[in-house]
Amino acid sequence: MTNASVREFKMPDVGEGLTEAEILKWYVQPGDAVTDGQVVCEVETAKAAVELPIPYDGVVRALHFPEGTTVDVGTSIIAVEVAGGAAPAQEETAVAPAPAAEPEQPAEQPAARQPVLVGYGVATSSTRRRPRKQAQDPAAQQAASAVQSELNGHGAAPAAPAVPAAPAAPAAPAAPAQRPLAKPPVRKLAKDLGVDLATVTPTGPDGVVTREDVHAAVAAAQAPQQTAPEAPPAAPAASAPAAQPAAPASYDSARETRIPVKGVRKATAAAMVGSAFTAPHVTEFVTVDVTRTMKLVEELKQDKEFAGLRVNPLLLIAKALLVAIRRNPDINASWDEAAQEIVVKHYVNLGIAAATPRGLIVPNIKDAHARTLPELAASLGELVSTAREGKTSPSAMQGGTVTITNVGVFGVDTGTPLLNPGESAILAVGAIKPQPWVHKSKVKPRQVTTLALSFDHRLVDGELGSKVLADVAAVLEQPKRLITWA
């Protein structure tokens, strides 16, 4: 092994901002020869499955994590032995690294992000992590543990007597010299909720306080009031403290199944919680006769311009929403909390909620407003097929401005959809069913559906939201408006 070195390939940031990924499958094993550009594994990020190629030739020396493991971005996942002399600047680790040089490298290259074949390597942070506070009072440690257990839904009874130890919190002001690290929106949230950031335990990268940390601090302050009445019954059981903590963790494996929250489900949960508790939602409904739209769908299927394309009601619903946005452009906007500005988008990246084997994802059609009806049909078909195959790229799910979710395919009438984070409106489409309807002064069976539009009431007033929903309904009732309003 003369003149050889070992290079550690780190988990890259494949989605510009993602913090972790799960290793789904290894395509190589220790001892296998690999070449530059060869795919060595498949990983699942928060929204998509991505294949990772190795950026150099060599022989696999070790796989650091088994399949199914969630790994943080920037963590070495595979070691490859390469022939040759000194490794280039991109090399992560060598066989004999110079111990004196390592501490100096972060100071010399703080802002460099090394490009890899997929995305970018993890960025070196320019901020310093605040030193963790060491709780010197054992009672304070027990109280913190009890609160955290309660927040996680696994509150343990023996921890209740430690609640009175909350007065140990005054020890926090001992570190006022260091200003807590937090983004402006988080600081505003803490101010509104009356939370002192200096007393909040940060969980974000580099010791940054997140929104979840602030909410956790509020819940922790309320927890003693809720758990205090339950504290006395726990006292008689103090003689067997070792047996009590095990009780909440036990469950009937024959009658229950526990599924780890990760990947798409974890990302969806975080996004929906953030959306529900950040944007004030308002949902409006309208029931509309779409008989003429259904007839137009059948006619378009026979049109040679749509040969080989999938034509369905969703295509015309998407076009109707685009027309409504053109007539009411202020609906296509987002709220910038940090700058305290409303950002009106002069383009429409139309998101389509898609149910996949890995969970719900929302890829979007870039510049949907500029596409003709056949082009929109082709984009919709490609988007759906790619999503079902699990090949949707992270970039396809970024930058959406407004979304459509078709809950009608499940046979339900409608719903109250939650906004996709960063967007101001989402349209839910219910099932299209024959119903009795007054048409030309007579009750006749007509194709009817219910539409629901949820919008962010911070930047969308009731009038604007109502106009958008009414315009969509009007186009679907009279498809000729696609021409007259266009």
CSV table of C-alpha atoms in Angstrom, one decimal:
chain,number,residue,atom,x,y,z
A,1,MET,CA,0.0,0.0,0.0
A,2,THR,CA,2.8,2.3,-0.9
A,3,ASN,CA,2.0,5.8,-1.7
A,4,ALA,CA,-1.7,5.3,-1.0
A,5,SER,CA,-4.2,7.3,1.0
A,6,VAL,CA,-7.7,6.8,2.3
A,7,ARG,CA,-10.3,9.4,1.5
A,8,GLU,CA,-13.5,9.8,3.4
A,9,PHE,CA,-16.6,10.7,1.3
A,10,LYS,CA,-19.1,12.8,3.4
A,11,MET,CA,-22.8,13.0,3.1
A,12,PRO,CA,-23.4,16.0,0.8
A,13,ASP,CA,-26.2,18.5,1.0
A,14,VAL,CA,-28.2,17.3,-2.0
A,15,GLY,CA,-31.0,19.8,-1.5
A,16,GLU,CA,-29.4,23.1,-0.6
A,17,GLY,CA,-30.2,23.4,3.1
A,18,LEU,CA,-31.1,19.8,4.0
A,19,THR,CA,-29.5,18.6,7.3
A,20,GLU,CA,-29.7,14.8,7.0
A,21,ALA,CA,-30.5,11.9,4.7
A,22,GLU,CA,-31.2,8.2,5.2
A,23,ILE,CA,-29.1,5.6,3.5
A,24,LEU,CA,-31.6,3.4,1.6
A,25,LYS,CA,-29.2,1.1,-0.3
A,26,TRP,CA,-25.5,0.4,-0.8
A,27,TYR,CA,-24.4,-0.5,-4.3
A,28,VAL,CA,-20.8,-1.4,-3.2
A,29,GLN,CA,-19.2,-3.4,-0.4
A,30,PRO,CA,-15.7,-3.3,1.2
A,31,GLY,CA,-13.1,-4.5,-1.3
A,32,ASP,CA,-15.0,-3.4,-4.4
A,33,ALA,CA,-13.2,-1.2,-6.9
A,34,VAL,CA,-14.9,2.1,-7.8
A,35,THR,CA,-14.4,4.7,-10.5
A,36,ASP,CA,-15.0,8.4,-10.6
A,37,GLY,CA,-18.7,9.1,-11.1
A,38,GLN,CA,-19.8,5.6,-10.1
A,39,VAL,CA,-23.0,5.5,-8.0
A,40,VAL,CA,-22.2,3.9,-4.6
A,41,CYS,CA,-25.4,4.4,-2.7
A,42,GLU,CA,-29.0,5.7,-2.8
A,43,VAL,CA,-30.1,8.1,0.0
A,44,GLU,CA,-33.5,9.6,0.9
A,45,THR,CA,-33.6,13.2,1.8
A,46,ALA,CA,-36.6,15.0,3.3
A,47,LYS,CA,-38.4,14.8,0.0
A,48,ALA,CA,-36.7,12.6,-2.6
A,49,ALA,CA,-34.5,9.6,-3.2
A,50,VAL,CA,-31.1,10.5,-4.7
A,51,GLU,CA,-28.2,8.4,-6.0
A,52,LEU,CA,-24.7,9.5,-4.8
A,53,PRO,CA,-21.7,9.0,-7.1
A,54,ILE,CA,-18.2,8.8,-5.7
A,55,PRO,CA,-15.9,11.5,-7.0
A,56,TYR,CA,-12.6,9.5,-7.4
A,57,ASP,CA,-11.1,6.1,-8.3
A,58,GLY,CA,-10.1,3.6,-5.7
A,59,VAL,CA,-11.1,0.6,-3.6
A,60,VAL,CA,-13.8,0.7,-0.9
A,61,ARG,CA,-12.2,0.3,2.5
A,62,ALA,CA,-15.2,0.7,4.8
A,63,LEU,CA,-18.9,1.5,4.9
A,64,HIS,CA,-19.5,3.6,8.0
A,65,PHE,CA,-23.2,3.2,8.3
A,66,PRO,CA,-25.6,0.3,7.4
A,67,GLU,CA,-28.7,0.7,5.3
A,68,GLY,CA,-31.6,2.4,7.0
A,69,THR,CA,-29.4,4.8,9.0
A,70,THR,CA,-30.1,8.5,9.0
A,71,VAL,CA,-26.9,10.4,8.7
A,72,ASP,CA,-26.2,14.1,9.2
A,73,VAL,CA,-24.9,16.2,6.3
A,74,GLY,CA,-21.1,16.4,6.5
A,75,THR,CA,-20.6,13.0,8.2
A,76,SER,CA,-18.3,10.5,6.5
A,77,ILE,CA,-20.2,7.6,5.1
A,78,ILE,CA,-17.7,5.6,3.1
A,79,ALA,CA,-13.9,5.3,3.1
A,80,VAL,CA,-12.1,4.7,-0.3
A,81,GLU,CA,-8.4,3.8,-0.6
A,82,VAL,CA,-6.9,5.7,-3.6
A,83,ALA,CA,-3.5,5.4,-5.2
A,84,GLY,CA,-1.3,8.4,-5.6
A,85,GLY,CA,0.4,11.1,-3.5
A,86,ALA,CA,-1.1,13.9,-1.6
A,87,ALA,CA,-4.9,14.3,-1.8
A,88,PRO,CA,-6.3,17.4,-3.4
A,89,ALA,CA,-8.1,20.2,-1.5
A,90,GLN,CA,-11.4,18.3,-1.7
A,91,GLU,CA,-10.1,15.3,0.2
A,92,GLU,CA,-11.8,14.8,3.5
A,93,THR,CA,-9.4,12.6,5.4
A,94,ALA,CA,-5.9,11.0,4.8
A,95,VAL,CA,-4.3,8.0,6.4
A,96,ALA,CA,-1.8,10.1,8.3
A,97,PRO,CA,-3.3,13.6,8.8
A,98,ALA,CA,-1.1,16.2,10.2
A,99,PRO,CA,-2.5,16.8,13.7
A,100,ALA,CA,-1.1,20.3,14.0
A,101,ALA,CA,-2.7,21.5,10.7
A,102,GLU,CA,-6.3,20.4,11.4
A,103,PRO,CA,-7.1,23.1,14.0
A,104,GLU,CA,-5.9,25.9,11.6
A,105,GLN,CA,-7.9,24.8,8.5
A,106,PRO,CA,-11.3,26.0,9.7
A,107,ALA,CA,-9.8,29.5,10.3
A,108,GLU,CA,-8.3,29.7,6.8
A,109,GLN,CA,-11.3,28.4,4.9
A,110,PRO,CA,-14.4,29.4,6.7
A,111,ALA,CA,-16.6,30.3,3.8
A,112,ALA,CA,-15.7,27.7,1.2
A,113,ARG,CA,-18.3,25.1,0.3
A,114,GLN,CA,-16.6,22.3,-1.7
A,115,PRO,CA,-18.7,21.2,-4.7
A,116,VAL,CA,-19.4,17.5,-5.1
A,117,LEU,CA,-21.2,15.6,-7.9
A,118,VAL,CA,-24.5,16.0,-6.1
A,119,GLY,CA,-25.3,19.3,-4.4
A,120,TYR,CA,-22.6,20.9,-2.2
A,121,GLY,CA,-20.7,19.8,0.8
A,122,VAL,CA,-21.8,21.0,4.1
A,123,ALA,CA,-20.9,24.6,4.7
A,124,THR,CA,-18.5,25.5,7.4
A,125,SER,CA,-20.2,27.7,9.9
A,126,SER,CA,-18.8,31.1,10.7
A,127,THR,CA,-20.5,31.2,14.1
A,128,ARG,CA,-19.2,29.6,17.2
A,129,ARG,CA,-21.3,27.3,19.3
A,130,ARG,CA,-22.1,28.7,22.7
A,131,PRO,CA,-20.7,26.6,25.5
A,132,ARG,CA,-23.3,24.3,27.1
A,133,LYS,CA,-24.4,25.4,30.5
A,134,GLN,CA,-23.5,22.8,33.1
A,135,ALA,CA,-26.3,22.3,35.6
A,136,GLN,CA,-24.6,22.0,39.0
A,137,ASP,CA,-27.9,21.4,40.9
A,138,PRO,CA,-29.0,17.8,40.5
A,139,ALA,CA,-32.6,18.9,41.2
A,140,ALA,CA,-32.4,21.3,38.3
A,141,GLN,CA,-31.2,18.4,36.0
A,142,GLN,CA,-34.2,16.2,37.1
A,143,ALA,CA,-36.6,19.1,36.5
A,144,ALA,CA,-35.3,19.6,33.0
A,145,SER,CA,-35.5,15.9,32.3
A,146,ALA,CA,-39.1,15.8,33.5
A,147,VAL,CA,-40.1,18.7,31.3
A,148,GLN,CA,-38.4,17.3,28.2
A,149,SER,CA,-40.0,13.9,28.8
A,150,GLU,CA,-43.4,15.6,29.2
A,151,LEU,CA,-42.9,17.5,25.9
A,152,ASN,CA,-42.0,14.2,24.1
A,153,GLY,CA,-45.1,12.6,25.4
A,154,HIS,CA,-43.3,10.2,27.7
A,155,GLY,CA,-43.8,12.0,31.0
A,156,ALA,CA,-42.5,9.9,33.8
A,157,ALA,CA,-44.2,10.0,37.2
A,158,PRO,CA,-41.0,9.9,39.3
A,159,ALA,CA,-39.8,13.2,37.7
A,160,ALA,CA,-42.8,15.1,39.1
A,161,PRO,CA,-41.3,15.8,42.5
A,162,ALA,CA,-38.5,17.6,40.8
A,163,VAL,CA,-40.8,20.2,39.4
A,164,PRO,CA,-40.4,22.4,42.5
A,165,ALA,CA,-36.8,22.7,41.6
A,166,ALA,CA,-37.8,25.2,38.9
A,167,PRO,CA,-36.5,28.1,41.0
A,168,ALA,CA,-33.1,26.9,39.8
A,169,ALA,CA,-33.9,28.9,36.6
A,170,PRO,CA,-32.4,32.1,38.0
A,171,ALA,CA,-29.0,30.6,37.4
A,172,ALA,CA,-29.6,31.4,33.7
A,173,PRO,CA,-28.9,35.1,34.0
A,174,ALA,CA,-25.3,34.2,34.9
A,175,ALA,CA,-24.5,34.2,31.1
A,176,PRO,CA,-25.9,37.6,30.0
A,177,ALA,CA,-22.6,38.5,28.4
A,178,GLN,CA,-23.3,36.2,25.5
A,179,ARG,CA,-26.2,37.3,23.3
A,180,PRO,CA,-28.3,34.2,22.4
A,181,LEU,CA,-28.1,33.2,18.7
A,182,ALA,CA,-31.5,33.5,17.0
A,183,LYS,CA,-32.9,34.7,13.7
A,184,PRO,CA,-35.0,37.9,13.7
A,185,PRO,CA,-38.4,36.1,13.3
A,186,VAL,CA,-37.5,33.8,16.3
A,187,ARG,CA,-36.6,36.9,18.4
A,188,LYS,CA,-39.9,38.5,17.6
A,189,LEU,CA,-41.7,35.3,18.4
A,190,ALA,CA,-40.0,35.1,21.8
A,191,LYS,CA,-40.8,38.8,22.5
A,192,ASP,CA,-44.4,38.3,21.6
A,193,LEU,CA,-44.6,35.2,23.9
A,194,GLY,CA,-42.7,36.9,26.7
A,195,VAL,CA,-39.8,34.4,26.6
A,196,ASP,CA,-36.3,35.4,27.5
A,197,LEU,CA,-34.0,33.8,24.9
A,198,ALA,CA,-31.2,33.6,27.5
A,199,THR,CA,-33.2,31.0,29.3
A,200,VAL,CA,-34.0,28.9,26.2
A,201,THR,CA,-31.9,25.8,25.5
A,202,PRO,CA,-30.9,25.9,21.8
A,203,THR,CA,-31.2,22.9,19.6
A,204,GLY,CA,-30.4,24.4,16.2
A,205,PRO,CA,-27.0,24.2,14.4
A,206,ASP,CA,-24.2,26.0,16.2
A,207,GLY,CA,-26.4,26.7,19.2
A,208,VAL,CA,-29.0,28.7,17.3
A,209,VAL,CA,-32.4,29.1,19.1
A,210,THR,CA,-35.3,27.9,16.8
A,211,ARG,CA,-39.0,28.5,16.9
A,212,GLU,CA,-39.5,25.0,18.3
A,213,ASP,CA,-37.1,25.9,21.2
A,214,VAL,CA,-39.2,28.9,22.0
A,215,HIS,CA,-42.5,27.0,21.9
A,216,ALA,CA,-40.9,24.3,24.1
A,217,ALA,CA,-39.8,26.9,26.6
A,218,VAL,CA,-43.4,28.2,26.8
A,219,ALA,CA,-44.7,24.6,27.2
A,220,ALA,CA,-42.1,24.0,29.9
A,221,ALA,CA,-43.3,27.0,31.8
A,222,GLN,CA,-46.8,25.7,31.7
A,223,ALA,CA,-45.9,22.1,32.5
A,224,PRO,CA,-45.4,22.5,36.3
A,225,GLN,CA,-49.0,24.0,36.6
A,226,GLN,CA,-50.4,21.0,34.8
A,227,THR,CA,-48.4,18.3,36.5
A,228,ALA,CA,-48.4,19.7,40.0
A,229,PRO,CA,-51.7,18.1,41.0
A,230,GLU,CA,-50.4,14.7,39.9
A,231,ALA,CA,-47.2,15.0,42.0
A,232,PRO,CA,-48.5,13.9,45.4
A,233,PRO,CA,-49.7,10.4,44.2
A,234,ALA,CA,-46.2,9.7,42.9
A,235,ALA,CA,-44.7,10.2,46.3
A,236,PRO,CA,-45.8,6.8,47.8
A,237,ALA,CA,-44.2,5.0,44.8
A,238,ALA,CA,-40.8,6.5,45.6
A,239,SER,CA,-39.7,3.2,47.2
A,240,ALA,CA,-39.5,1.7,43.7
A,241,PRO,CA,-38.1,4.4,41.4
A,242,ALA,CA,-36.3,2.0,39.2
A,243,ALA,CA,-39.4,0.2,38.1
A,244,GLN,CA,-41.5,3.2,37.3
A,245,PRO,CA,-39.6,4.8,34.4
A,246,ALA,CA,-39.8,1.6,32.4
A,247,ALA,CA,-43.6,1.6,32.3
A,248,PRO,CA,-44.1,4.3,29.7
A,249,ALA,CA,-41.7,2.7,27.3
A,250,SER,CA,-43.4,-0.7,27.3
A,251,TYR,CA,-46.1,-1.4,24.8
A,252,ASP,CA,-47.9,-4.5,23.3
A,253,SER,CA,-45.9,-5.3,20.2
A,254,ALA,CA,-48.5,-7.7,19.1
A,255,ARG,CA,-51.2,-5.0,19.0
A,256,GLU,CA,-49.1,-1.9,18.2
A,257,THR,CA,-46.6,-1.0,15.6
A,258,ARG,CA,-44.1,1.8,16.1
A,259,ILE,CA,-42.8,3.5,12.9
A,260,PRO,CA,-39.8,5.8,13.2
A,261,VAL,CA,-40.5,9.4,12.1
A,262,LYS,CA,-38.0,10.2,9.4
A,263,GLY,CA,-37.6,11.1,5.7
A,264,VAL,CA,-40.7,12.4,4.0
A,265,ARG,CA,-42.9,11.9,7.0
A,266,LYS,CA,-40.6,13.9,9.3
A,267,ALA,CA,-40.3,16.7,6.8
A,268,THR,CA,-44.1,16.8,6.2
A,269,ALA,CA,-44.8,16.9,9.9
A,270,ALA,CA,-42.4,19.8,10.5
A,271,ALA,CA,-43.7,21.7,7.5
A,272,MET,CA,-47.3,21.3,8.5
A,273,VAL,CA,-46.7,22.3,12.1
A,274,GLY,CA,-44.8,25.3,11.0
A,275,SER,CA,-47.5,26.3,8.5
A,276,ALA,CA,-50.4,25.7,10.9
A,277,PHE,CA,-48.9,27.8,13.8
A,278,THR,CA,-47.3,30.5,11.6
A,279,ALA,CA,-49.8,31.5,9.0
A,280,PRO,CA,-53.4,32.3,10.0
A,281,HIS,CA,-55.5,30.1,7.7
A,282,VAL,CA,-58.8,31.0,6.2
A,283,THR,CA,-60.7,28.5,4.1
A,284,GLU,CA,-63.6,29.3,1.7
A,285,PHE,CA,-65.8,26.8,-0.2
A,286,VAL,CA,-67.8,26.9,-3.4
A,287,THR,CA,-69.9,24.2,-5.1
A,288,VAL,CA,-69.9,24.4,-8.9
A,289,ASP,CA,-71.4,22.8,-11.9
A,290,VAL,CA,-68.5,21.5,-14.0
A,291,THR,CA,-70.5,19.6,-16.7
A,292,ARG,CA,-69.2,21.8,-19.5
A,293,THR,CA,-65.6,21.3,-18.3
A,294,MET,CA,-66.1,17.5,-18.3
A,295,LYS,CA,-67.4,17.7,-21.9
A,296,LEU,CA,-64.4,19.8,-22.9
A,297,VAL,CA,-62.0,17.2,-21.4
A,298,GLU,CA,-63.5,14.5,-23.6
A,299,GLU,CA,-63.2,16.8,-26.7
A,300,LEU,CA,-59.6,17.6,-25.9
A,301,LYS,CA,-58.8,13.9,-25.7
A,302,GLN,CA,-59.7,13.6,-29.4
A,303,ASP,CA,-57.7,16.7,-30.4
A,304,LYS,CA,-54.5,15.9,-32.3
A,305,GLU,CA,-52.7,18.6,-30.3
A,306,PHE,CA,-53.0,16.5,-27.2
A,307,ALA,CA,-52.0,13.2,-28.9
A,308,GLY,CA,-50.0,11.1,-26.4
A,309,LEU,CA,-50.8,13.5,-23.5
A,310,ARG,CA,-52.9,12.8,-20.5
A,311,VAL,CA,-55.9,15.0,-20.5
A,312,ASN,CA,-58.1,15.1,-17.3
A,313,PRO,CA,-60.1,17.5,-15.2
A,314,LEU,CA,-57.0,18.5,-13.2
A,315,LEU,CA,-55.5,20.0,-16.4
A,316,LEU,CA,-58.4,22.4,-16.8
A,317,ILE,CA,-58.6,23.1,-13.1
A,318,ALA,CA,-54.9,24.1,-13.1
A,319,LYS,CA,-55.5,26.4,-16.1
A,320,ALA,CA,-58.5,27.9,-14.4
A,321,LEU,CA,-56.4,28.7,-11.3
A,322,LEU,CA,-53.7,30.3,-13.5
A,323,VAL,CA,-56.3,32.5,-15.1
A,324,ALA,CA,-57.6,33.5,-11.7
A,325,ILE,CA,-54.1,34.4,-10.6
A,326,ARG,CA,-53.6,36.5,-13.7
A,327,ARG,CA,-56.8,38.4,-12.8
A,328,ASN,CA,-55.8,38.7,-9.1
A,329,PRO,CA,-52.0,38.7,-9.0
A,330,ASP,CA,-51.8,39.7,-5.3
A,331,ILE,CA,-52.8,36.1,-4.4
A,332,ASN,CA,-49.5,34.9,-5.8
A,333,ALA,CA,-47.3,36.2,-2.9
A,334,SER,CA,-45.4,35.3,0.2
A,335,TRP,CA,-44.9,36.8,3.7
A,336,ASP,CA,-41.3,37.8,4.6
A,337,GLU,CA,-41.3,37.8,8.4
A,338,ALA,CA,-37.7,39.0,8.7
A,339,ALA,CA,-38.0,41.9,6.4
A,340,GLN,CA,-41.7,42.6,7.3
A,341,GLU,CA,-42.6,42.7,3.6
A,342,ILE,CA,-45.1,41.0,1.3
A,343,VAL,CA,-43.3,39.5,-1.8
A,344,VAL,CA,-45.5,39.5,-4.9
A,345,LYS,CA,-44.3,36.9,-7.4
A,346,HIS,CA,-44.5,37.8,-11.1
A,347,TYR,CA,-44.3,34.1,-12.0
A,348,VAL,CA,-46.3,31.1,-11.0
A,349,ASN,CA,-44.6,27.9,-10.0
A,350,LEU,CA,-47.6,25.7,-9.7
A,351,GLY,CA,-47.3,22.9,-7.0
A,352,ILE,CA,-49.3,19.7,-7.4
A,353,ALA,CA,-49.6,17.6,-4.2
A,354,ALA,CA,-48.8,14.0,-5.0
A,355,ALA,CA,-49.2,10.9,-2.9
A,356,THR,CA,-46.3,8.6,-3.3
A,357,PRO,CA,-45.1,5.3,-1.6
A,358,ARG,CA,-42.7,7.4,0.4
A,359,GLY,CA,-45.4,10.0,1.5
A,360,LEU,CA,-46.9,13.3,0.4
A,361,ILE,CA,-44.7,15.5,-1.8
A,362,VAL,CA,-45.4,18.8,-3.6
A,363,PRO,CA,-43.3,19.2,-6.8
A,364,ASN,CA,-44.1,22.2,-8.9
A,365,ILE,CA,-44.2,23.2,-12.5
A,366,LYS,CA,-41.8,26.1,-13.0
A,367,ASP,CA,-43.3,29.1,-14.9
A,368,ALA,CA,-46.6,27.4,-15.3
A,369,HIS,CA,-48.2,30.8,-16.2
A,370,ALA,CA,-46.2,30.9,-19.5
A,371,ARG,CA,-47.2,27.4,-20.7
A,372,THR,CA,-49.8,26.6,-23.3
A,373,LEU,CA,-52.5,24.1,-22.5
A,374,PRO,CA,-50.6,21.2,-24.3
A,375,GLU,CA,-47.4,22.2,-22.6
A,376,LEU,CA,-49.1,22.3,-19.2
A,377,ALA,CA,-50.6,18.8,-19.9
A,378,ALA,CA,-47.1,17.5,-20.7
A,379,SER,CA,-45.6,19.0,-17.6
A,380,LEU,CA,-48.4,17.6,-15.4
A,381,GLY,CA,-47.9,14.1,-16.9
A,382,GLU,CA,-44.2,14.2,-16.3
A,383,LEU,CA,-44.6,15.5,-12.8
A,384,VAL,CA,-47.0,12.8,-11.7
A,385,SER,CA,-45.1,9.9,-13.3
A,386,THR,CA,-41.7,11.1,-11.8
A,387,ALA,CA,-43.3,11.4,-8.4
A,388,ARG,CA,-44.8,7.9,-8.5
A,389,GLU,CA,-41.4,6.5,-9.4
A,390,GLY,CA,-39.9,8.2,-6.5
A,391,LYS,CA,-37.4,10.1,-8.7
A,392,THR,CA,-38.6,13.7,-8.0
A,393,SER,CA,-35.5,15.9,-7.4
A,394,PRO,CA,-35.2,18.3,-4.5
A,395,SER,CA,-35.1,21.3,-6.9
A,396,ALA,CA,-38.5,20.3,-8.3
A,397,MET,CA,-40.0,20.8,-4.9
A,398,GLN,CA,-38.5,24.2,-4.2
A,399,GLY,CA,-39.7,27.6,-5.1
A,400,GLY,CA,-43.5,26.9,-5.3
A,401,THR,CA,-45.9,29.8,-5.2
A,402,VAL,CA,-49.3,28.2,-5.1
A,403,THR,CA,-50.6,24.6,-4.8
A,404,ILE,CA,-53.4,22.4,-6.0
A,405,THR,CA,-54.4,19.2,-4.0
A,406,ASN,CA,-56.9,16.9,-5.6
A,407,VAL,CA,-58.6,15.1,-2.7
A,408,GLY,CA,-61.4,14.1,-5.0
A,409,VAL,CA,-59.5,11.1,-6.3
A,410,PHE,CA,-60.1,9.5,-2.8
A,411,GLY,CA,-63.9,10.0,-3.2
A,412,VAL,CA,-64.2,12.8,-0.7
A,413,ASP,CA,-66.1,16.0,-1.3
A,414,THR,CA,-63.5,18.5,-0.2
A,415,GLY,CA,-61.2,19.4,2.7
A,416,THR,CA,-59.5,22.3,4.5
A,417,PRO,CA,-55.9,22.1,3.2
A,418,LEU,CA,-52.9,23.5,5.0
A,419,LEU,CA,-50.7,25.9,3.2
A,420,ASN,CA,-47.4,24.7,1.8
A,421,PRO,CA,-44.7,26.7,3.7
A,422,GLY,CA,-43.8,29.9,1.9
A,423,GLU,CA,-47.0,30.1,-0.1
A,424,SER,CA,-50.2,32.1,0.4
A,425,ALA,CA,-52.9,29.9,-1.2
A,426,ILE,CA,-53.8,26.3,-1.8
A,427,LEU,CA,-56.8,25.0,-3.8
A,428,ALA,CA,-58.4,21.7,-2.8
A,429,VAL,CA,-60.6,19.9,-5.4
A,430,GLY,CA,-63.3,17.5,-4.4
A,431,ALA,CA,-64.8,14.5,-6.1
A,432,ILE,CA,-66.8,15.2,-9.3
A,433,LYS,CA,-70.2,13.5,-9.0
A,434,PRO,CA,-73.5,13.6,-10.7
A,435,GLN,CA,-76.0,15.6,-8.6
A,436,PRO,CA,-79.4,17.2,-9.0
A,437,TRP,CA,-78.8,20.7,-10.1
A,438,VAL,CA,-81.0,23.6,-11.2
A,439,HIS,CA,-80.1,24.2,-14.9
A,440,LYS,CA,-82.1,26.5,-17.1
A,441,SER,CA,-84.9,26.6,-14.5
A,442,LYS,CA,-85.1,22.8,-14.4
A,443,VAL,CA,-83.7,20.2,-12.0
A,444,LYS,CA,-81.3,18.0,-13.9
A,445,PRO,CA,-78.4,15.7,-13.1
A,446,ARG,CA,-75.2,17.6,-13.6
A,447,GLN,CA,-71.5,17.0,-12.9
A,448,VAL,CA,-70.8,18.9,-9.7
A,449,THR,CA,-67.7,19.4,-7.5
A,450,THR,CA,-66.8,21.4,-4.4
A,451,LEU,CA,-63.7,23.6,-4.3
A,452,ALA,CA,-61.9,24.9,-1.2
A,453,LEU,CA,-59.4,27.6,-1.1
A,454,SER,CA,-57.2,28.1,2.0
A,455,PHE,CA,-55.1,31.3,2.1
A,456,ASP,CA,-52.8,33.2,4.5
A,457,HIS,CA,-54.9,35.9,6.1
A,458,ARG,CA,-51.9,38.0,6.8
A,459,LEU,CA,-51.5,39.0,3.2
A,460,VAL,CA,-54.8,37.8,1.6
A,461,ASP,CA,-58.0,39.6,2.6
A,462,GLY,CA,-61.3,37.9,2.4
A,463,GLU,CA,-62.2,39.9,-0.7
A,464,LEU,CA,-59.1,38.8,-2.6
A,465,GLY,CA,-59.5,35.2,-1.6
A,466,SER,CA,-63.2,35.2,-2.6
A,467,LYS,CA,-62.5,36.7,-6.0
A,468,VAL,CA,-59.9,34.1,-6.8
A,469,LEU,CA,-62.1,31.2,-5.8
A,470,ALA,CA,-65.1,32.7,-7.7
A,471,ASP,CA,-63.0,33.1,-10.8
A,472,VAL,CA,-61.8,29.5,-10.7
A,473,ALA,CA,-65.4,28.4,-10.3
A,474,ALA,CA,-66.6,30.6,-13.1
A,475,VAL,CA,-64.0,29.2,-15.5
A,476,LEU,CA,-64.9,25.6,-14.7
A,477,GLU,CA,-68.6,26.4,-15.1
A,478,GLN,CA,-68.1,28.2,-18.4
A,479,PRO,CA,-64.7,26.9,-19.9
A,480,LYS,CA,-65.1,29.5,-22.7
A,481,ARG,CA,-63.8,32.0,-20.2
A,482,LEU,CA,-60.4,30.5,-20.7
A,483,ILE,CA,-60.5,32.4,-24.0
A,484,THR,CA,-62.4,35.5,-23.1
A,485,TRP,CA,-60.4,36.1,-19.9
A,486,ALA,CA,-57.0,35.1,-21.3
